[in-house]
PDB file of C-alpha atoms in Angstrom:
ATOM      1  CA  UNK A   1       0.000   0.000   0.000  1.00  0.00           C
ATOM      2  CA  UNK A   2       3.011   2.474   1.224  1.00  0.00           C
ATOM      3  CA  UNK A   3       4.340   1.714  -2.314  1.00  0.00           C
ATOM      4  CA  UNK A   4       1.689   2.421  -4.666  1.00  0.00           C
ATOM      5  CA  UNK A   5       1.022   6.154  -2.847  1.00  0.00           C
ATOM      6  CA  UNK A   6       5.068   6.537  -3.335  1.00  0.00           C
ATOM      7  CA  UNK A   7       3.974   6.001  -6.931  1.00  0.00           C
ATOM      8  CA  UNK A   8       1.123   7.657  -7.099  1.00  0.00           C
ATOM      9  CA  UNK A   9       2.861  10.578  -5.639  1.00  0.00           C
ATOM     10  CA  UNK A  10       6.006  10.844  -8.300  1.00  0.00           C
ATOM     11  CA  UNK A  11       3.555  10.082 -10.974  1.00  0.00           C
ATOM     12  CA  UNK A  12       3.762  14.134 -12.135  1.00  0.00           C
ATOM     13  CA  UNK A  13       7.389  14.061 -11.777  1.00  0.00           C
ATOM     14  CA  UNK A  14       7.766  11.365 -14.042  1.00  0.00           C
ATOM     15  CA  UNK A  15       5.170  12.517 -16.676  1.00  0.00           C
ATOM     16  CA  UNK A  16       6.915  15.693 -17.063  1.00  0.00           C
ATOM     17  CA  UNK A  17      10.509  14.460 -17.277  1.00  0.00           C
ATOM     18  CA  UNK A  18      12.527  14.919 -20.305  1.00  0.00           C
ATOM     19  CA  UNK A  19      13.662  11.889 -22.906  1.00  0.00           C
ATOM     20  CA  UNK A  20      17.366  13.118 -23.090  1.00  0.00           C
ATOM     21  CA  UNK A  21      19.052  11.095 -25.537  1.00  0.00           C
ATOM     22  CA  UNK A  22      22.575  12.592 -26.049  1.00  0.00           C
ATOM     23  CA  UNK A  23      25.486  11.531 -27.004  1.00  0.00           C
ATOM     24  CA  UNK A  24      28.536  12.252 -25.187  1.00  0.00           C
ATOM     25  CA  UNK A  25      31.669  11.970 -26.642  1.00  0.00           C
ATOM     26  CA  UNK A  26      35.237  13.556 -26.452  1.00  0.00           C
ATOM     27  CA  UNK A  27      36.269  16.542 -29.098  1.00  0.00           C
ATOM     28  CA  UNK A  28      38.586  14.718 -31.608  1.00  0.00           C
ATOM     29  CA  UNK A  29      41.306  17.763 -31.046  1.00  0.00           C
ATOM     30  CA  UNK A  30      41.011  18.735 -27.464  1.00  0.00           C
ATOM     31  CA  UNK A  31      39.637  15.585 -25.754  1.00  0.00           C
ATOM     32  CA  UNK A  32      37.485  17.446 -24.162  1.00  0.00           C
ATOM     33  CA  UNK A  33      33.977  16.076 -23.367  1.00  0.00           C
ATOM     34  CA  UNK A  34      31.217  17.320 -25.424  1.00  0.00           C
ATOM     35  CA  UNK A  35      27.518  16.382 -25.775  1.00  0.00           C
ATOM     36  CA  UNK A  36      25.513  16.256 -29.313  1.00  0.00           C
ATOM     37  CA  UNK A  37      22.038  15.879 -29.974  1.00  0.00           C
ATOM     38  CA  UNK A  38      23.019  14.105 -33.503  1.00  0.00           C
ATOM     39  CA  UNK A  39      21.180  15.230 -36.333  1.00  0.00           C
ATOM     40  CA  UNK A  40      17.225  15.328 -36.791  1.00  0.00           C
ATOM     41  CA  UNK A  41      14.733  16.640 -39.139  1.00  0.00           C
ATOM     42  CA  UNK A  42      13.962  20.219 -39.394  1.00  0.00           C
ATOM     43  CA  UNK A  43      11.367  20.715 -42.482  1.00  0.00           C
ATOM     44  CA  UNK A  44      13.323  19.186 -45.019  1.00  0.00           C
ATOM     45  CA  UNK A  45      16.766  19.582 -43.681  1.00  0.00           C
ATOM     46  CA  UNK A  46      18.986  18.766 -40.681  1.00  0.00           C
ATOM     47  CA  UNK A  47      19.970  20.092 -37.637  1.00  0.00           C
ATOM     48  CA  UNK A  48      22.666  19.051 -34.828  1.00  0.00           C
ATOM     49  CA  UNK A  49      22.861  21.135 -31.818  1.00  0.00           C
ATOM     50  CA  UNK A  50      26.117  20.413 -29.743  1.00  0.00           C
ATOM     51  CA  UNK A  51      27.849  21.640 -26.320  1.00  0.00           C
ATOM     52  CA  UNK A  52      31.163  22.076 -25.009  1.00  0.00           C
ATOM     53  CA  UNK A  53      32.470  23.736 -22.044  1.00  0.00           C
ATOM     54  CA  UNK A  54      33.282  26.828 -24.157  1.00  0.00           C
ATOM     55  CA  UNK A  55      30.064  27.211 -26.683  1.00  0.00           C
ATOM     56  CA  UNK A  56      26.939  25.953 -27.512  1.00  0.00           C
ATOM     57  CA  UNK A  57      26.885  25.104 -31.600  1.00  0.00           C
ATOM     58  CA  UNK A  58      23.531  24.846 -33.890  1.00  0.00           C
ATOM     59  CA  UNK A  59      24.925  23.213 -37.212  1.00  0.00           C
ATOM     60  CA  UNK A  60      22.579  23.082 -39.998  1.00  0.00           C
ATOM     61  CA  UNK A  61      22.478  20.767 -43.135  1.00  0.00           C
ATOM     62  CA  UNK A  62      20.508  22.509 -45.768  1.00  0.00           C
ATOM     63  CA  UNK A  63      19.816  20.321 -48.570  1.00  0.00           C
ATOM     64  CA  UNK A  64      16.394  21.423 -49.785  1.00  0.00           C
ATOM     65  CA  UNK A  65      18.123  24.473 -51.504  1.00  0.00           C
ATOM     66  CA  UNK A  66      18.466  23.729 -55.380  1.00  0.00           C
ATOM     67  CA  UNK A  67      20.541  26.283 -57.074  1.00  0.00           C
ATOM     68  CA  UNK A  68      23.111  27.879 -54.302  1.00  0.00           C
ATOM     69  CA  UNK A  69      24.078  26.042 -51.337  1.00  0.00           C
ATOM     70  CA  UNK A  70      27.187  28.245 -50.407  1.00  0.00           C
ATOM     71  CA  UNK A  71      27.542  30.468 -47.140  1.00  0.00           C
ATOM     72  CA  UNK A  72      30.300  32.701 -46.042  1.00  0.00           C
ATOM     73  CA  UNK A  73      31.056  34.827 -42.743  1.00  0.00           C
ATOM     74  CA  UNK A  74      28.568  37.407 -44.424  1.00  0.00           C
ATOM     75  CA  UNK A  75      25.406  34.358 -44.269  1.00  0.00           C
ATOM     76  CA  UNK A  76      22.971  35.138 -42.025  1.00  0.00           C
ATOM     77  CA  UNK A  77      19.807  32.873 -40.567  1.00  0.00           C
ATOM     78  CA  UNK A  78      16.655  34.478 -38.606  1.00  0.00           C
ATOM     79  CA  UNK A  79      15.234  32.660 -36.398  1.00  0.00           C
ATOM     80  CA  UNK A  80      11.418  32.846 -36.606  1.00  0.00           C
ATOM     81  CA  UNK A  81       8.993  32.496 -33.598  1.00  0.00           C
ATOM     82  CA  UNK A  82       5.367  31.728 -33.735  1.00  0.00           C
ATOM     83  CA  UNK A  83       2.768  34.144 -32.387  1.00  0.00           C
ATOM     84  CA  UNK A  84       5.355  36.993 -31.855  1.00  0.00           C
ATOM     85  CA  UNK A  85       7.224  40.002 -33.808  1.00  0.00           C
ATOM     86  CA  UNK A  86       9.850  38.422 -31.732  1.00  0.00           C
ATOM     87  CA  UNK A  87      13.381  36.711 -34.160  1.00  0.00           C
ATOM     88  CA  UNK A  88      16.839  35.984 -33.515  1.00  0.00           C
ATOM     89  CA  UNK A  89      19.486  36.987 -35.787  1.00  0.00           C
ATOM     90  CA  UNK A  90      22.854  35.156 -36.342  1.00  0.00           C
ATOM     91  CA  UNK A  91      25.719  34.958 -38.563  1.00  0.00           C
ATOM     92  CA  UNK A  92      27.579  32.079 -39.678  1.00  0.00           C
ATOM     93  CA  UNK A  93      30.467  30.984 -37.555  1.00  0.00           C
ATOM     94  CA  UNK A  94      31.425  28.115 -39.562  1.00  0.00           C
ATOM     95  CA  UNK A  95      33.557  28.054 -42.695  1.00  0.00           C
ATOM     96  CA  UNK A  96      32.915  29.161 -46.362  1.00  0.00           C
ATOM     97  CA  UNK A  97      31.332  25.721 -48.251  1.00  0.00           C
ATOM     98  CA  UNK A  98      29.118  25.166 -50.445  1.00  0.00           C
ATOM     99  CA  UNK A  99      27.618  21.920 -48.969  1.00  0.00           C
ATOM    100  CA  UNK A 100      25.101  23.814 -47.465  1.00  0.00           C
ATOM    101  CA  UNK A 101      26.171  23.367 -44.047  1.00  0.00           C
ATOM    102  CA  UNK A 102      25.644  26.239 -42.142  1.00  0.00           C
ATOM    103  CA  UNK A 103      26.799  27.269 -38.152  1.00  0.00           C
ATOM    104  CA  UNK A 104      25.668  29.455 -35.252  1.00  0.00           C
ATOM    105  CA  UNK A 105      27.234  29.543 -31.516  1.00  0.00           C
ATOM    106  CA  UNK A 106      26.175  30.656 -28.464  1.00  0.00           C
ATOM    107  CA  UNK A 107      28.478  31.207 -25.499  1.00  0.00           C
ATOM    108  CA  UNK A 108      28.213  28.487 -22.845  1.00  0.00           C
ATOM    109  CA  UNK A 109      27.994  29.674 -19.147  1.00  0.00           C
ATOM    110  CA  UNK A 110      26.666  29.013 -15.866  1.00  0.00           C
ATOM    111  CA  UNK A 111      23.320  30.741 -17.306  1.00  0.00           C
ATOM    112  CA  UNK A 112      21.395  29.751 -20.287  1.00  0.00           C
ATOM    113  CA  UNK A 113      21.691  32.435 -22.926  1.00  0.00           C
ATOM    114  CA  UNK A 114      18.849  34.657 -23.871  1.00  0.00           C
ATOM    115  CA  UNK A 115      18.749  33.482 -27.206  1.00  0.00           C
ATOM    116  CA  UNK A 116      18.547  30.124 -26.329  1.00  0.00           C
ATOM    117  CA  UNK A 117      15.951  30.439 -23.583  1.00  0.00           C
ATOM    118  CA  UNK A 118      13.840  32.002 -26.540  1.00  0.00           C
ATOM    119  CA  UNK A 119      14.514  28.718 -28.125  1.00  0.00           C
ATOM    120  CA  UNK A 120      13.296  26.637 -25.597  1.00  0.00           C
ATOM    121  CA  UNK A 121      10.142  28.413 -24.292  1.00  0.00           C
ATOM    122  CA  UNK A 122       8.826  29.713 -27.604  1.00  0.00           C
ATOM    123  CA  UNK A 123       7.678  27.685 -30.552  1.00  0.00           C
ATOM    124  CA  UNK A 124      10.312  28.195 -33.628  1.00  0.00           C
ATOM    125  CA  UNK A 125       8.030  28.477 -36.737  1.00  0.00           C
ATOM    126  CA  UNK A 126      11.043  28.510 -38.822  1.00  0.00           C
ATOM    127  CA  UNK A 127      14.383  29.562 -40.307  1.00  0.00           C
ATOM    128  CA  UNK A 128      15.111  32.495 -42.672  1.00  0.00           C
ATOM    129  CA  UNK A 129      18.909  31.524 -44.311  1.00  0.00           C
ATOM    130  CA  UNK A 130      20.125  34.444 -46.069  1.00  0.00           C
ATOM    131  CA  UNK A 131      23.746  34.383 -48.574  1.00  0.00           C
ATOM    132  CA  UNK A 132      23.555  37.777 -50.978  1.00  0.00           C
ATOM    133  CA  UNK A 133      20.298  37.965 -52.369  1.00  0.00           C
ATOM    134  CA  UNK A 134      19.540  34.027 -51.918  1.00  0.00           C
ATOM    135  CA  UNK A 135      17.266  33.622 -49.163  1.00  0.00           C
ATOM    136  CA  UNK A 136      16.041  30.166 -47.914  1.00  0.00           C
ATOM    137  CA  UNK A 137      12.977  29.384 -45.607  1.00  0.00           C
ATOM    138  CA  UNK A 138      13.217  26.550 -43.160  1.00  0.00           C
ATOM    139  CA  UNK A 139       9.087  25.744 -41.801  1.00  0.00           C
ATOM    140  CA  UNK A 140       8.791  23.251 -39.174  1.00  0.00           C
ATOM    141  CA  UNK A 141       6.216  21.247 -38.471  1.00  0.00           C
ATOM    142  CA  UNK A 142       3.990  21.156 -35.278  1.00  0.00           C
ATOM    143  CA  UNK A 143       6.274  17.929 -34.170  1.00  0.00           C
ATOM    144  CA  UNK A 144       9.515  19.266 -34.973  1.00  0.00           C
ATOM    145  CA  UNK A 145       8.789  22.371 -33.122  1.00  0.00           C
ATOM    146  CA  UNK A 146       8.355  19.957 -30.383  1.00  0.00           C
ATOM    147  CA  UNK A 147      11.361  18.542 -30.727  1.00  0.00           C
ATOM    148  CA  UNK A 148      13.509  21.246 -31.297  1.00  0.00           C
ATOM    149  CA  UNK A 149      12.260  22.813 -27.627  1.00  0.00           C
ATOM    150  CA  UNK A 150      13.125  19.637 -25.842  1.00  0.00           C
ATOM    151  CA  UNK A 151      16.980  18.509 -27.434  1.00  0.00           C
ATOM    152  CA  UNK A 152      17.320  22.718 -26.596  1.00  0.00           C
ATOM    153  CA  UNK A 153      16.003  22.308 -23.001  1.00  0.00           C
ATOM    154  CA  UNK A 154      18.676  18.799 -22.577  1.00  0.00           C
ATOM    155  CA  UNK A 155      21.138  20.923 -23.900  1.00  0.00           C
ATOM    156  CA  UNK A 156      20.856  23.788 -21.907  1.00  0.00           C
ATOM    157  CA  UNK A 157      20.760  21.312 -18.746  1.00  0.00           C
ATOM    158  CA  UNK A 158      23.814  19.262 -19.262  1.00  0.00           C
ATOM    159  CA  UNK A 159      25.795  21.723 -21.288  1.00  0.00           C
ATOM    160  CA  UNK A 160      25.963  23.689 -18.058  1.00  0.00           C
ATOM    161  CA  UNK A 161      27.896  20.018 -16.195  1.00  0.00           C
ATOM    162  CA  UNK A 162      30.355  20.739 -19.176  1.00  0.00           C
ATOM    163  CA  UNK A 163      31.919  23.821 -17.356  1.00  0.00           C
ATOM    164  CA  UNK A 164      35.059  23.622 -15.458  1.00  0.00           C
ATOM    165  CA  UNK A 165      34.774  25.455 -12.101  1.00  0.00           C
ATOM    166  CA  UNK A 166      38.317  26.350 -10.999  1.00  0.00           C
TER     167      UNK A 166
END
């Protein structure tokens, strides 16, 4: 009897929990540890949002785009959020390809950054890629949306374990 109220009584605590399937791992140049979400769907393309003690990276695989895949250090993508006037700008921190791969970073710290709280607790419609005058549009669906919030939310959880205290 004493065990089934125990249940009973963690049964909102375990509804609510998150399904945080990362992968840890060790960066191949600085064996340091690092945690990856691996890649998964974003409207037609990919996304793989990893953490290391320093920075927190969104890499993008854009595939859907037909004629130019290149960025630069000039590329740009907007974050869109449902319901709101509210976006997020960044600029690509990764190298010049034309692959279509596409990053952003966000500094890691003992806080979660703004732009990544936004993430989290607001529904991204979409992503806005722009290179020059090419402009690509990322939509998500209602499940990807989903998805997106909750790898975030395990990211912004254990990338903060990642940080050496001295």
């Amino acid at each position: 009897m004493k065990f089934s109220i125990l249940l009973l009584a963690l049964l909102p605590a375990i509804s609510f929990a998150q399904n945080c399937a990362l992968k840890k791992e060790k960066d191949q140049f600085t064996q340091e540890p690092k945690i990856s979400t691996g890649f998964f769907k974003i409207g037609t393309d990919q996304l793989s949002i990893d953490a290391s003690a320093k920075e927190i990276d969104f890499f993008f695989s854009i595939s859907s785009q037909k004629d130019s895949k290149c960025f630069d250090d000039a590329s740009t993508v907007t974050v869109i959020f449902e319901g709101d006037r509210l976006k997020s700008n960044f600029r690509n921190t990764g190298t010049m390809n034309c692959e279509g791969l596409f990053h952003f970073t966000l500094r890691n710290g003992p806080s979660t950054p703004t732009q990544l709280q936004n993430i989290i607790t607001k529904k991204v419609k979409g992503f806005k890629f722009t290179n020059g005058k090419t402009v690509t549009d990322v939509t998500l669906t209602e499940e990807q949306k989903k998805m997106l919030a909750d790898l975030a939310a395990c990211i912004a959880t254990d990338a903060k374990t990642l940080i050496k205290t001295p």
